[in-house]
Short mmCIF file of C-alpha atoms and ligand atoms in Angstrom, two decimals:
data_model
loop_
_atom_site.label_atom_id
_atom_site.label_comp_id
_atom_site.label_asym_id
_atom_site.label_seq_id
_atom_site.Cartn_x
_atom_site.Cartn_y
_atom_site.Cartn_z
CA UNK A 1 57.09 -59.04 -17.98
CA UNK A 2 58.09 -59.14 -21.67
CA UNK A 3 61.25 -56.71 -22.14
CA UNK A 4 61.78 -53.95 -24.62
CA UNK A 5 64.54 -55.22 -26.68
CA UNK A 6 65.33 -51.35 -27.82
CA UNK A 7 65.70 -50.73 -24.09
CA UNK A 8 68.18 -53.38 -22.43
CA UNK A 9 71.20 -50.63 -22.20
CA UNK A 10 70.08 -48.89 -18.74
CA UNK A 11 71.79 -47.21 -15.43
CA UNK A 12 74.98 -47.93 -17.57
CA UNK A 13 74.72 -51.83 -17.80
CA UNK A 14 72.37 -54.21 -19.95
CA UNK A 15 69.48 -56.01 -18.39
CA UNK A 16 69.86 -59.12 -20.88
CA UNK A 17 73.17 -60.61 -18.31
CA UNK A 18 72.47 -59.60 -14.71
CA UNK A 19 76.09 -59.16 -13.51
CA UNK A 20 75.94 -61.59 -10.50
CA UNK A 21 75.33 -64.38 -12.77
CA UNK A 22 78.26 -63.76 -15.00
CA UNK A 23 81.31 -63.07 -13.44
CA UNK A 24 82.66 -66.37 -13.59
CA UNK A 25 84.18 -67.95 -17.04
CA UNK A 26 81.99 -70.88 -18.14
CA UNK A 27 83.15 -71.94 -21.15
CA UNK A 28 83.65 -70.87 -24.81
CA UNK A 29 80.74 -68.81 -26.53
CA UNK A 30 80.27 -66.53 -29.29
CA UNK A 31 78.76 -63.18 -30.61
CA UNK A 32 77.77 -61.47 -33.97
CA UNK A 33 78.95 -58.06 -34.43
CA UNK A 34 77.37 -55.78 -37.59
CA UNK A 35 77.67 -52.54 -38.40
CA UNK A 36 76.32 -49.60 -40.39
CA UNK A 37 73.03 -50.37 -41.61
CA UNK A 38 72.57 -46.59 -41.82
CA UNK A 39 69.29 -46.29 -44.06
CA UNK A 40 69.13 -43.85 -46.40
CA UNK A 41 73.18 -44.19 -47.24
CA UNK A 42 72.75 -46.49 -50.54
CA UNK A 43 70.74 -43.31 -52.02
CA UNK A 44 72.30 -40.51 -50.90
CA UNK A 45 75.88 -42.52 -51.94
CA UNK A 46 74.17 -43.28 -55.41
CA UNK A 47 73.05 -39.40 -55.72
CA UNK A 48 76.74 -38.48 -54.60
CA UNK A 49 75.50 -36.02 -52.12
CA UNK A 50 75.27 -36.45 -48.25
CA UNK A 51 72.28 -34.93 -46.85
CA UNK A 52 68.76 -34.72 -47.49
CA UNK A 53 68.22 -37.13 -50.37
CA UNK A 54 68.48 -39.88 -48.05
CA UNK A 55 64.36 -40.54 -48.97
CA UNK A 56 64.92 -44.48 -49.94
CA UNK A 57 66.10 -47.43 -48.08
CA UNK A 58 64.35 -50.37 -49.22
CA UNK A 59 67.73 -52.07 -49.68
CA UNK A 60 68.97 -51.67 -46.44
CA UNK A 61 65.49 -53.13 -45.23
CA UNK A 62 66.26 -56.45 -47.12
CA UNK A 63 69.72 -56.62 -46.66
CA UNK A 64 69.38 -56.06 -42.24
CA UNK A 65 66.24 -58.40 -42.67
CA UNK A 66 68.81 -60.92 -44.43
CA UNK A 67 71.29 -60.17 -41.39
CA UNK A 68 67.98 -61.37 -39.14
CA UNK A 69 67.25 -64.09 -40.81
CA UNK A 70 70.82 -65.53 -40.79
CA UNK A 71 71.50 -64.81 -37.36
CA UNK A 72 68.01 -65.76 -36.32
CA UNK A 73 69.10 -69.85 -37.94
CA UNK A 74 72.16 -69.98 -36.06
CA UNK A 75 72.66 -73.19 -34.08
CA UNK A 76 73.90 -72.56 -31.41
CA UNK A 77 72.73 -69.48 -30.79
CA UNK A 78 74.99 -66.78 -30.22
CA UNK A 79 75.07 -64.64 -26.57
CA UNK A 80 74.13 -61.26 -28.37
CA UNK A 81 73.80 -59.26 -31.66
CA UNK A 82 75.81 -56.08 -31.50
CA UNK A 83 75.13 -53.03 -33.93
CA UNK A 84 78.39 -50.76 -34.17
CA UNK A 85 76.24 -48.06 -34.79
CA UNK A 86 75.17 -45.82 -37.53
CA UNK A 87 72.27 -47.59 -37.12
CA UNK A 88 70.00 -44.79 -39.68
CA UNK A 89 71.59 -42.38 -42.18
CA UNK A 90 69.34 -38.84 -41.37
CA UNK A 91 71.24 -37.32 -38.61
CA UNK A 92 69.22 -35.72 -35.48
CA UNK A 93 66.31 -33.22 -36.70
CA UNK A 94 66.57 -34.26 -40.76
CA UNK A 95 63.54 -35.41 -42.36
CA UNK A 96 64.03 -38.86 -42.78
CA UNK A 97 64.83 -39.89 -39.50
CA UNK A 98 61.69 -40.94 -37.72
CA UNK A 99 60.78 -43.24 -40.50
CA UNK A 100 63.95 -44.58 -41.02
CA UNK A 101 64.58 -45.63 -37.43
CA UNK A 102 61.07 -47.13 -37.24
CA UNK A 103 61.36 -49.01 -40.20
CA UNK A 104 64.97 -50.23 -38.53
CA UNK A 105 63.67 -50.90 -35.23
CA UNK A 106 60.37 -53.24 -37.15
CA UNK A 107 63.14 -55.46 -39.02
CA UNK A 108 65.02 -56.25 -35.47
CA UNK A 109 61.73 -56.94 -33.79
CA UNK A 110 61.96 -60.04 -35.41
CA UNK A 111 65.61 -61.21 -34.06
CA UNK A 112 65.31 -64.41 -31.68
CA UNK A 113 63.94 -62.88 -28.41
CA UNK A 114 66.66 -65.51 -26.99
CA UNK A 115 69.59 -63.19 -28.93
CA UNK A 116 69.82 -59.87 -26.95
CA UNK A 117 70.11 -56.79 -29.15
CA UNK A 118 73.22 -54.38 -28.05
CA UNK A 119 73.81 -50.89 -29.84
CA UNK A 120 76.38 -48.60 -29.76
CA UNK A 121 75.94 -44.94 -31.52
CA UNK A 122 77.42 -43.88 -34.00
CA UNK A 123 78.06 -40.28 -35.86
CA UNK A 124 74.54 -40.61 -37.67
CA UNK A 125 72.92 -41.38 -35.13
CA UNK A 126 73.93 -38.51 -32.60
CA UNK A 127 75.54 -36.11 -35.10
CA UNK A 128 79.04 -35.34 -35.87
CA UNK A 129 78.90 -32.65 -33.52
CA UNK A 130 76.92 -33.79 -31.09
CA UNK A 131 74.79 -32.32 -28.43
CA UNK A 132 73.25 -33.41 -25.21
CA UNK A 133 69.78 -33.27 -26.85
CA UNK A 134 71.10 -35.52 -29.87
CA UNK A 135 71.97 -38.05 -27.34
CA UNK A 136 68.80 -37.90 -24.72
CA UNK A 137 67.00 -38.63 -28.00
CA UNK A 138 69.34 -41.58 -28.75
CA UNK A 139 69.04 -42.97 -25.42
CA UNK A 140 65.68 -42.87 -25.34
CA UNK A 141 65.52 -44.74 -28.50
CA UNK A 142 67.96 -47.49 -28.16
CA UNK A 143 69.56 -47.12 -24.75
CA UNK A 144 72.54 -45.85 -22.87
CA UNK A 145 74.80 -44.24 -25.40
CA UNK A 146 77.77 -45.88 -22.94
CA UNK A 147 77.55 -48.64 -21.03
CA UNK A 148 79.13 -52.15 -19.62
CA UNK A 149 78.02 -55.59 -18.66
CA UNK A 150 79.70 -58.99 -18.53
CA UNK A 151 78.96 -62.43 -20.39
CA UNK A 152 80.17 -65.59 -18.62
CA UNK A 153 83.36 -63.55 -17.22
CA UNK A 154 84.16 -61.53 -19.93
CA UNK A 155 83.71 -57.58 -19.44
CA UNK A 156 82.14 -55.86 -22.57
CA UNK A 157 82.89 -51.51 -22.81
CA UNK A 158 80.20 -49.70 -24.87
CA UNK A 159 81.75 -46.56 -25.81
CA UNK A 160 80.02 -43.61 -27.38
CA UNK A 161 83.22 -42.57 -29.67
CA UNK A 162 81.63 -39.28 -31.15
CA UNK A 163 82.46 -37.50 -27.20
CA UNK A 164 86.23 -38.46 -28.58
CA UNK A 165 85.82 -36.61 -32.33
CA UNK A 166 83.72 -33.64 -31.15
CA UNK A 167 82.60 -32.86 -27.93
CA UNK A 168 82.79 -28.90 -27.98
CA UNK A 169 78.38 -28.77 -27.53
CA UNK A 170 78.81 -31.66 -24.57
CA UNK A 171 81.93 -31.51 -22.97
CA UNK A 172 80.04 -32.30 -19.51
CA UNK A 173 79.33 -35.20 -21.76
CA UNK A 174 82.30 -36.20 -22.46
CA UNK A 175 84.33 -35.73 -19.10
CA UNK A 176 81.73 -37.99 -17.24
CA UNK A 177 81.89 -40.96 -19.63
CA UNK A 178 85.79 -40.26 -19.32
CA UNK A 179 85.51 -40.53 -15.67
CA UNK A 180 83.06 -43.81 -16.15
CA UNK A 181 85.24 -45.58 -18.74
CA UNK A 182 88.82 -44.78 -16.18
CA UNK A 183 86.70 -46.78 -13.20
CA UNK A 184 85.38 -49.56 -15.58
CA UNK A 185 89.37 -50.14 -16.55
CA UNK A 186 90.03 -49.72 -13.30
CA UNK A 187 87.34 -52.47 -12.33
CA UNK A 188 88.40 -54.65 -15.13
CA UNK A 189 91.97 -55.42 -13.59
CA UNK A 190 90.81 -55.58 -10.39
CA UNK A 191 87.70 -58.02 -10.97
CA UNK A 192 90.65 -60.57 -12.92
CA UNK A 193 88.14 -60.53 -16.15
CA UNK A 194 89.11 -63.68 -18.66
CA UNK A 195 88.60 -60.31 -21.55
CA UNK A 196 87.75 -57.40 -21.80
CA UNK A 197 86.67 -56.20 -25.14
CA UNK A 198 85.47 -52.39 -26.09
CA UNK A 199 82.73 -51.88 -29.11
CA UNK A 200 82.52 -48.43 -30.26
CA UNK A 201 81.97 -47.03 -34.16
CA UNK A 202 84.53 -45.16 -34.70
CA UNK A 203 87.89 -47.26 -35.24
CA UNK A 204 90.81 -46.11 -33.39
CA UNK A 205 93.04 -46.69 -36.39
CA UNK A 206 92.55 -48.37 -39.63
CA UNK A 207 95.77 -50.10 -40.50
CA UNK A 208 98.06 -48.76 -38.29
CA UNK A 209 98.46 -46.91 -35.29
CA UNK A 210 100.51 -44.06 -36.60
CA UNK A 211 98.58 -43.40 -39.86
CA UNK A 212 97.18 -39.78 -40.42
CA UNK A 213 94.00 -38.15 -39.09
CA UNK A 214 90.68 -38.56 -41.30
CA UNK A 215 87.39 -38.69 -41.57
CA UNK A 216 87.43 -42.66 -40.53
CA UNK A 217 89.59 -42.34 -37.62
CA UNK A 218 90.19 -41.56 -34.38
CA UNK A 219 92.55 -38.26 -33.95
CA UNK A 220 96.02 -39.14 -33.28
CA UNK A 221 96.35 -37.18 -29.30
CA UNK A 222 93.15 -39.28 -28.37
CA UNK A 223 93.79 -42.45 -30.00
CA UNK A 224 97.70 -42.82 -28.41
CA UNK A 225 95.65 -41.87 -25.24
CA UNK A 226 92.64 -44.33 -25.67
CA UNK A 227 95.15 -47.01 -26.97
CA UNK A 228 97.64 -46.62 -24.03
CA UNK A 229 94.58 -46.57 -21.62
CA UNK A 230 93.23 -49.38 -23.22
CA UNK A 231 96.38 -51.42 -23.29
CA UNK A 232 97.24 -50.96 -19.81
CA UNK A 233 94.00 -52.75 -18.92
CA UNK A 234 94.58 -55.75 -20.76
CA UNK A 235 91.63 -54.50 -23.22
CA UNK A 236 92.33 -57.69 -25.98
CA UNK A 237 90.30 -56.04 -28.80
CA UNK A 238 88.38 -53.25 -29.62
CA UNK A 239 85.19 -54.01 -32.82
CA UNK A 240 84.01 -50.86 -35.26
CA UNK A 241 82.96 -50.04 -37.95
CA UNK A 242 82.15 -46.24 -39.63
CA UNK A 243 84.61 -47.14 -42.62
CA UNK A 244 82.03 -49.56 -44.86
CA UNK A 245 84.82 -51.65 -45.39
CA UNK A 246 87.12 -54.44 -43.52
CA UNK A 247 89.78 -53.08 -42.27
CA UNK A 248 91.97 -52.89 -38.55
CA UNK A 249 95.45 -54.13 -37.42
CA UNK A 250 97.74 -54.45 -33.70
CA UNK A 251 98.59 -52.45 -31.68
CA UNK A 252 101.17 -54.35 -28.80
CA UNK A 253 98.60 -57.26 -27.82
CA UNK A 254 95.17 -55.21 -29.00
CA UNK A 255 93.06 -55.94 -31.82
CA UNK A 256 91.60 -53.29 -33.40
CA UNK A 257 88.84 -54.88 -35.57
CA UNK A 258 86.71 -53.10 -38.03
CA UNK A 259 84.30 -54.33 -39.73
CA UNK A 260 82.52 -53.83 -42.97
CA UNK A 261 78.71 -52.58 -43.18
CA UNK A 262 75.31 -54.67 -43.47
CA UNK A 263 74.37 -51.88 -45.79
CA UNK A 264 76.58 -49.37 -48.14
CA UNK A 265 79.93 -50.92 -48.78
CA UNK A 266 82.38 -48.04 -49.58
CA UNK A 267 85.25 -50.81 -50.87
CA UNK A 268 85.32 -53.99 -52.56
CA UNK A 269 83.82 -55.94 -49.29
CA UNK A 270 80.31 -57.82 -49.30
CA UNK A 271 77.53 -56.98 -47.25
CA UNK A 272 78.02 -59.08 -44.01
CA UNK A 273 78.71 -59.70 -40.32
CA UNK A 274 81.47 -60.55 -38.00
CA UNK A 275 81.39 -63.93 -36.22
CA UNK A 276 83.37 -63.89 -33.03
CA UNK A 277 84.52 -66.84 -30.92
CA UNK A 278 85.89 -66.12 -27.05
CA UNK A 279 87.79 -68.87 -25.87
CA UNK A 280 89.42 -69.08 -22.46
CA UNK A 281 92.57 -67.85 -24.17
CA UNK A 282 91.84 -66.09 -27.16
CA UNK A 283 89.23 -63.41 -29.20
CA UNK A 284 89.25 -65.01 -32.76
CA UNK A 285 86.81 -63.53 -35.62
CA UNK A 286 85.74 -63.76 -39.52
CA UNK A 287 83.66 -61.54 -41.52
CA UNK A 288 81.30 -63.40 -43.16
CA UNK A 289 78.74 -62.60 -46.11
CA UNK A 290 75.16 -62.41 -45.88
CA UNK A 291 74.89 -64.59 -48.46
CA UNK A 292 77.04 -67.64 -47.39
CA UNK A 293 75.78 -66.82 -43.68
CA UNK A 294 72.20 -67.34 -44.75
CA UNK A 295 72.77 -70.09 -47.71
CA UNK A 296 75.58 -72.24 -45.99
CA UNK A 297 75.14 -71.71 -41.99
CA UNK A 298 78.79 -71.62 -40.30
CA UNK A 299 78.39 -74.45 -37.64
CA UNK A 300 82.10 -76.08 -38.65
CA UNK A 301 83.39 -73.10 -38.41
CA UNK A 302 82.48 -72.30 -35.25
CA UNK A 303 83.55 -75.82 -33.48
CA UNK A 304 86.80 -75.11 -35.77
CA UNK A 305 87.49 -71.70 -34.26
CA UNK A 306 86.71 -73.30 -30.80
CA UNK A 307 89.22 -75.79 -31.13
CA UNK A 308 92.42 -73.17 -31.75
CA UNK A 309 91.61 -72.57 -27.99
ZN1 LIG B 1 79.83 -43.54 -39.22
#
Protein backbone atom coordinates (compact mmCIF):
# COMPACT_ATOMS: atom_id res chain seq x y z
CA UNK A 1 0.00 0.00 0.00
CA UNK A 2 1.66 3.28 -1.05
CA UNK A 3 1.82 5.64 2.20
CA UNK A 4 0.71 9.20 2.61
CA UNK A 5 3.87 10.99 3.19
CA UNK A 6 1.71 14.02 4.92
CA UNK A 7 0.46 11.30 7.25
CA UNK A 8 3.50 9.23 8.80
CA UNK A 9 3.15 11.13 12.41
CA UNK A 10 0.23 8.81 13.95
CA UNK A 11 -0.91 7.28 17.57
CA UNK A 12 2.11 9.51 18.68
CA UNK A 13 4.97 7.73 16.69
CA UNK A 14 5.96 7.79 12.83
CA UNK A 15 5.19 4.89 10.59
CA UNK A 16 8.43 5.55 8.35
CA UNK A 17 10.85 3.48 11.47
CA UNK A 18 8.70 0.79 13.09
CA UNK A 19 10.20 0.90 16.62
CA UNK A 20 11.15 -2.85 16.90
CA UNK A 21 13.51 -2.46 14.14
CA UNK A 22 15.37 0.43 15.58
CA UNK A 23 16.25 0.21 18.96
CA UNK A 24 19.60 -0.94 18.50
CA UNK A 25 22.62 1.55 17.33
CA UNK A 26 23.83 0.49 13.86
CA UNK A 27 26.13 2.79 12.85
CA UNK A 28 26.59 6.49 11.95
CA UNK A 29 23.76 8.22 9.79
CA UNK A 30 22.49 11.53 9.10
CA UNK A 31 19.41 13.89 8.75
CA UNK A 32 18.42 17.30 7.13
CA UNK A 33 16.66 19.64 9.29
CA UNK A 34 14.83 23.01 7.55
CA UNK A 35 12.78 25.35 8.79
CA UNK A 36 10.28 28.12 8.07
CA UNK A 37 9.23 27.95 4.64
CA UNK A 38 6.15 29.85 5.81
CA UNK A 39 4.57 31.07 2.37
CA UNK A 40 3.25 34.18 2.18
CA UNK A 41 6.14 35.71 4.73
CA UNK A 42 8.51 37.25 1.83
CA UNK A 43 5.29 39.54 0.96
CA UNK A 44 3.81 40.36 3.90
CA UNK A 45 7.73 41.13 5.27
CA UNK A 46 8.22 43.24 1.97
CA UNK A 47 4.70 45.12 2.64
CA UNK A 48 5.90 45.54 6.39
CA UNK A 49 2.63 44.36 7.69
CA UNK A 50 1.78 40.87 9.18
CA UNK A 51 -1.52 39.69 8.22
CA UNK A 52 -3.60 39.46 5.32
CA UNK A 53 -1.33 40.55 2.48
CA UNK A 54 0.29 37.33 2.60
CA UNK A 55 -1.41 36.76 -1.27
CA UNK A 56 2.17 35.79 -3.00
CA UNK A 57 4.61 33.08 -2.48
CA UNK A 58 6.10 32.17 -5.65
CA UNK A 59 9.52 32.56 -4.00
CA UNK A 60 9.09 30.35 -1.34
CA UNK A 61 7.80 27.76 -4.05
CA UNK A 62 11.29 27.91 -5.80
CA UNK A 63 13.35 28.30 -3.00
CA UNK A 64 11.54 24.79 -0.91
CA UNK A 65 11.56 23.23 -4.52
CA UNK A 66 15.47 24.10 -4.49
CA UNK A 67 15.56 22.54 -0.81
CA UNK A 68 13.90 19.26 -2.79
CA UNK A 69 15.98 19.14 -5.32
CA UNK A 70 19.19 19.30 -3.20
CA UNK A 71 18.13 16.95 -0.73
CA UNK A 72 16.50 14.75 -3.31
CA UNK A 73 20.69 14.38 -5.02
CA UNK A 74 22.10 13.50 -1.84
CA UNK A 75 24.30 10.39 -1.89
CA UNK A 76 23.85 8.78 0.61
CA UNK A 77 20.65 9.47 1.34
CA UNK A 78 19.80 10.88 4.50
CA UNK A 79 17.24 8.89 7.24
CA UNK A 80 14.60 11.81 7.11
CA UNK A 81 13.77 15.46 6.15
CA UNK A 82 12.51 17.39 9.14
CA UNK A 83 10.45 20.74 8.77
CA UNK A 84 10.73 22.85 12.13
CA UNK A 85 7.57 24.16 11.35
CA UNK A 86 5.96 27.28 10.19
CA UNK A 87 5.47 25.36 7.41
CA UNK A 88 2.68 28.31 5.65
CA UNK A 89 2.47 31.97 6.72
CA UNK A 90 -1.77 32.47 6.91
CA UNK A 91 -2.53 31.37 10.34
CA UNK A 92 -5.79 29.04 10.98
CA UNK A 93 -9.08 30.56 9.25
CA UNK A 94 -7.05 33.52 7.05
CA UNK A 95 -7.56 33.54 3.48
CA UNK A 96 -4.53 32.33 2.16
CA UNK A 97 -4.16 29.28 3.89
CA UNK A 98 -5.70 26.50 1.89
CA UNK A 99 -3.76 27.47 -1.12
CA UNK A 100 -0.72 28.04 0.47
CA UNK A 101 -0.51 24.68 2.22
CA UNK A 102 -1.51 22.92 -1.02
CA UNK A 103 0.88 24.55 -3.03
CA UNK A 104 3.51 23.45 0.01
CA UNK A 105 2.36 20.03 0.30
CA UNK A 106 2.68 19.68 -4.16
CA UNK A 107 6.51 20.84 -3.88
CA UNK A 108 7.28 17.96 -1.09
CA UNK A 109 5.39 15.40 -3.10
CA UNK A 110 8.32 15.30 -5.03
CA UNK A 111 11.02 14.50 -2.10
CA UNK A 112 12.62 10.87 -2.58
CA UNK A 113 9.78 8.54 -1.40
CA UNK A 114 13.00 6.74 0.22
CA UNK A 115 13.51 10.22 2.54
CA UNK A 116 10.61 10.24 5.09
CA UNK A 117 9.03 13.67 5.59
CA UNK A 118 8.76 14.69 9.54
CA UNK A 119 6.95 18.04 10.64
CA UNK A 120 6.71 19.72 13.63
CA UNK A 121 4.14 22.88 14.03
CA UNK A 122 4.88 25.84 14.44
CA UNK A 123 3.03 29.31 15.59
CA UNK A 124 1.68 29.79 11.89
CA UNK A 125 0.62 26.89 11.53
CA UNK A 126 -1.64 26.43 14.75
CA UNK A 127 -1.82 30.09 15.82
CA UNK A 128 -0.13 31.98 18.46
CA UNK A 129 -2.88 31.29 20.64
CA UNK A 130 -3.84 28.21 19.80
CA UNK A 131 -6.94 26.18 20.08
CA UNK A 132 -7.88 22.57 19.96
CA UNK A 133 -9.62 23.15 16.59
CA UNK A 134 -6.32 24.91 15.19
CA UNK A 135 -4.55 21.77 15.96
CA UNK A 136 -7.25 18.86 14.86
CA UNK A 137 -6.90 20.82 11.60
CA UNK A 138 -3.07 20.58 11.76
CA UNK A 139 -3.08 17.03 12.51
CA UNK A 140 -5.18 16.19 10.03
CA UNK A 141 -3.01 17.87 7.59
CA UNK A 142 0.44 16.85 8.43
CA UNK A 143 0.20 14.57 11.45
CA UNK A 144 0.51 14.35 15.18
CA UNK A 145 1.30 17.82 16.39
CA UNK A 146 3.65 15.69 19.12
CA UNK A 147 5.10 12.69 18.69
CA UNK A 148 8.33 10.18 19.05
CA UNK A 149 10.02 7.43 17.17
CA UNK A 150 13.56 6.07 17.06
CA UNK A 151 16.23 5.76 14.11
CA UNK A 152 18.87 3.04 14.53
CA UNK A 153 18.85 3.65 18.51
CA UNK A 154 18.51 7.10 18.70
CA UNK A 155 15.11 8.51 20.30
CA UNK A 156 13.71 11.59 18.34
CA UNK A 157 10.93 14.10 20.68
CA UNK A 158 8.51 16.04 18.41
CA UNK A 159 7.31 18.74 20.51
CA UNK A 160 4.46 21.08 19.71
CA UNK A 161 6.18 24.29 21.51
CA UNK A 162 3.14 26.75 21.00
CA UNK A 163 1.22 24.51 24.30
CA UNK A 164 4.56 26.13 26.11
CA UNK A 165 3.92 30.07 24.80
CA UNK A 166 0.11 30.01 25.03
CA UNK A 167 -2.01 27.42 26.05
CA UNK A 168 -4.89 29.45 27.88
CA UNK A 169 -7.73 28.05 24.78
CA UNK A 170 -6.08 24.27 25.28
CA UNK A 171 -4.76 23.77 28.50
CA UNK A 172 -6.22 20.02 28.36
CA UNK A 173 -3.83 20.31 25.49
CA UNK A 174 -1.12 21.14 27.00
CA UNK A 175 -1.17 19.06 30.36
CA UNK A 176 -1.50 15.76 28.29
CA UNK A 177 1.49 16.34 25.99
CA UNK A 178 3.19 17.39 29.43
CA UNK A 179 2.25 14.14 30.83
CA UNK A 180 3.41 12.33 27.32
CA UNK A 181 6.75 14.17 26.98
CA UNK A 182 7.58 13.30 31.29
CA UNK A 183 7.04 9.31 30.23
CA UNK A 184 9.00 9.62 26.88
CA UNK A 185 12.07 11.13 29.22
CA UNK A 186 11.28 8.78 31.46
CA UNK A 187 11.50 5.96 28.68
CA UNK A 188 14.53 7.50 27.22
CA UNK A 189 16.83 6.72 30.35
CA UNK A 190 15.41 3.68 30.92
CA UNK A 191 15.56 2.20 27.21
CA UNK A 192 19.77 3.31 27.43
CA UNK A 193 19.11 5.41 23.98
CA UNK A 194 22.75 6.21 22.17
CA UNK A 195 20.66 10.15 21.85
CA UNK A 196 18.02 11.58 22.34
CA UNK A 197 17.35 14.69 20.43
CA UNK A 198 14.01 17.05 20.71
CA UNK A 199 12.80 19.14 17.38
CA UNK A 200 10.37 21.74 18.16
CA UNK A 201 10.02 25.56 16.48
CA UNK A 202 10.27 27.55 18.99
CA UNK A 203 14.01 27.81 20.39
CA UNK A 204 14.37 27.54 24.01
CA UNK A 205 16.94 30.32 24.03
CA UNK A 206 18.79 32.09 21.38
CA UNK A 207 22.25 32.77 22.68
CA UNK A 208 22.01 32.14 26.06
CA UNK A 209 20.04 30.64 28.61
CA UNK A 210 19.45 33.63 30.78
CA UNK A 211 18.67 36.20 28.02
CA UNK A 212 15.25 38.10 28.25
CA UNK A 213 11.76 36.99 27.16
CA UNK A 214 10.69 37.82 23.38
CA UNK A 215 8.90 37.17 20.69
CA UNK A 216 11.66 34.37 19.50
CA UNK A 217 11.93 32.63 22.68
CA UNK A 218 10.82 30.44 25.02
CA UNK A 219 9.61 32.28 28.45
CA UNK A 220 12.16 32.14 31.05
CA UNK A 221 9.81 29.86 34.06
CA UNK A 222 9.25 27.26 31.14
CA UNK A 223 12.47 27.23 29.49
CA UNK A 224 14.64 26.69 33.08
CA UNK A 225 11.86 24.00 33.44
CA UNK A 226 12.05 22.41 29.87
CA UNK A 227 15.92 22.81 30.01
CA UNK A 228 16.32 21.15 33.49
CA UNK A 229 13.82 18.40 32.32
CA UNK A 230 15.57 18.04 29.31
CA UNK A 231 19.01 17.88 30.80
CA UNK A 232 18.25 15.40 33.33
CA UNK A 233 17.44 12.98 30.50
CA UNK A 234 20.55 13.20 28.77
CA UNK A 235 18.50 15.14 25.88
CA UNK A 236 22.07 16.06 23.72
CA UNK A 237 20.37 18.73 21.53
CA UNK A 238 17.33 20.30 20.87
CA UNK A 239 16.87 21.82 16.57
CA UNK A 240 14.44 25.11 15.86
CA UNK A 241 13.91 27.50 14.13
CA UNK A 242 11.00 30.56 14.34
CA UNK A 243 13.94 33.23 14.41
CA UNK A 244 14.84 33.29 10.32
CA UNK A 245 18.22 33.40 11.30
CA UNK A 246 21.21 31.03 12.74
CA UNK A 247 21.42 31.31 15.97
CA UNK A 248 21.59 28.84 19.51
CA UNK A 249 24.29 28.14 22.17
CA UNK A 250 24.90 25.44 25.57
CA UNK A 251 23.35 24.94 28.04
CA UNK A 252 25.56 22.24 30.57
CA UNK A 253 25.97 19.36 27.82
CA UNK A 254 22.69 20.50 25.52
CA UNK A 255 22.75 21.98 22.24
CA UNK A 256 20.29 24.24 21.51
CA UNK A 257 20.43 24.60 17.68
CA UNK A 258 18.48 27.00 15.64
CA UNK A 259 18.44 27.22 12.45
CA UNK A 260 17.85 29.74 9.76
CA UNK A 261 14.70 29.58 7.27
CA UNK A 262 14.34 27.96 3.64
CA UNK A 263 12.29 31.04 3.01
CA UNK A 264 12.33 34.78 4.66
CA UNK A 265 15.67 35.38 6.25
CA UNK A 266 15.16 38.06 8.99
CA UNK A 267 19.31 38.49 9.37
CA UNK A 268 22.21 38.37 7.24
CA UNK A 269 21.93 34.32 6.82
CA UNK A 270 21.26 32.54 3.32
CA UNK A 271 18.43 30.55 2.53
CA UNK A 272 19.44 26.93 3.55
CA UNK A 273 19.34 23.71 5.57
CA UNK A 274 21.00 22.04 8.43
CA UNK A 275 23.04 18.88 7.76
CA UNK A 276 23.34 16.71 10.82
CA UNK A 277 25.69 13.79 11.44
CA UNK A 278 24.93 11.24 14.64
CA UNK A 279 27.82 9.38 15.48
CA UNK A 280 28.05 6.83 18.26
CA UNK A 281 29.44 9.64 20.39
CA UNK A 282 28.47 12.82 19.16
CA UNK A 283 25.43 15.19 17.34
CA UNK A 284 27.61 17.39 14.96
CA UNK A 285 25.80 19.90 12.37
CA UNK A 286 26.38 22.80 9.59
CA UNK A 287 24.00 25.04 7.99
CA UNK A 288 24.45 24.92 4.60
CA UNK A 289 23.10 27.14 1.58
CA UNK A 290 20.77 26.16 -0.97
CA UNK A 291 22.95 27.19 -3.35
CA UNK A 292 26.25 25.33 -2.51
CA UNK A 293 23.89 22.32 -1.35
CA UNK A 294 22.44 22.07 -4.82
CA UNK A 295 25.66 23.34 -6.99
CA UNK A 296 28.50 21.54 -4.94
CA UNK A 297 26.76 18.35 -3.13
CA UNK A 298 28.42 17.89 0.51
CA UNK A 299 29.61 14.17 0.25
CA UNK A 300 33.32 15.14 1.90
CA UNK A 301 31.77 16.72 4.29
CA UNK A 302 29.78 14.24 5.45
CA UNK A 303 32.61 11.30 5.59
CA UNK A 304 34.61 14.37 7.29
CA UNK A 305 32.03 14.95 10.01
CA UNK A 306 31.86 11.07 10.38
CA UNK A 307 35.33 10.75 11.06
CA UNK A 308 35.41 13.34 14.35
CA UNK A 309 33.47 10.29 15.78
ZN1 LIG B 1 7.46 30.97 13.93
Amino acid sequence: MQRDIFSEARGRTLGAFPEEKELQWKSPFYFIQGADPQFGLMKAWALGKWDNCDDEWEEEIRLTEQAVQAINKLNPKPKFFVLCGDLVHALPGTPWRANQTKDLKKVLEDIDKEIPLVFVSGNHDIGNVPTSEAIDEYCQTWGDDYFSFWVGGVLFLVLNSQLYVDSSKCLNLKQAQDKWLDTQLAMAKEKMCKHAIVFQHIPLFLKNVDEEDDYFNINKPVRLELMNKFTNAGIKAVFSGHYHRNAGGFYNNLDMVVSSAIGCQLGEDTHGLRIVVVTADKIIHRYYSLNKLSNEGIEKDLLDMIKQE
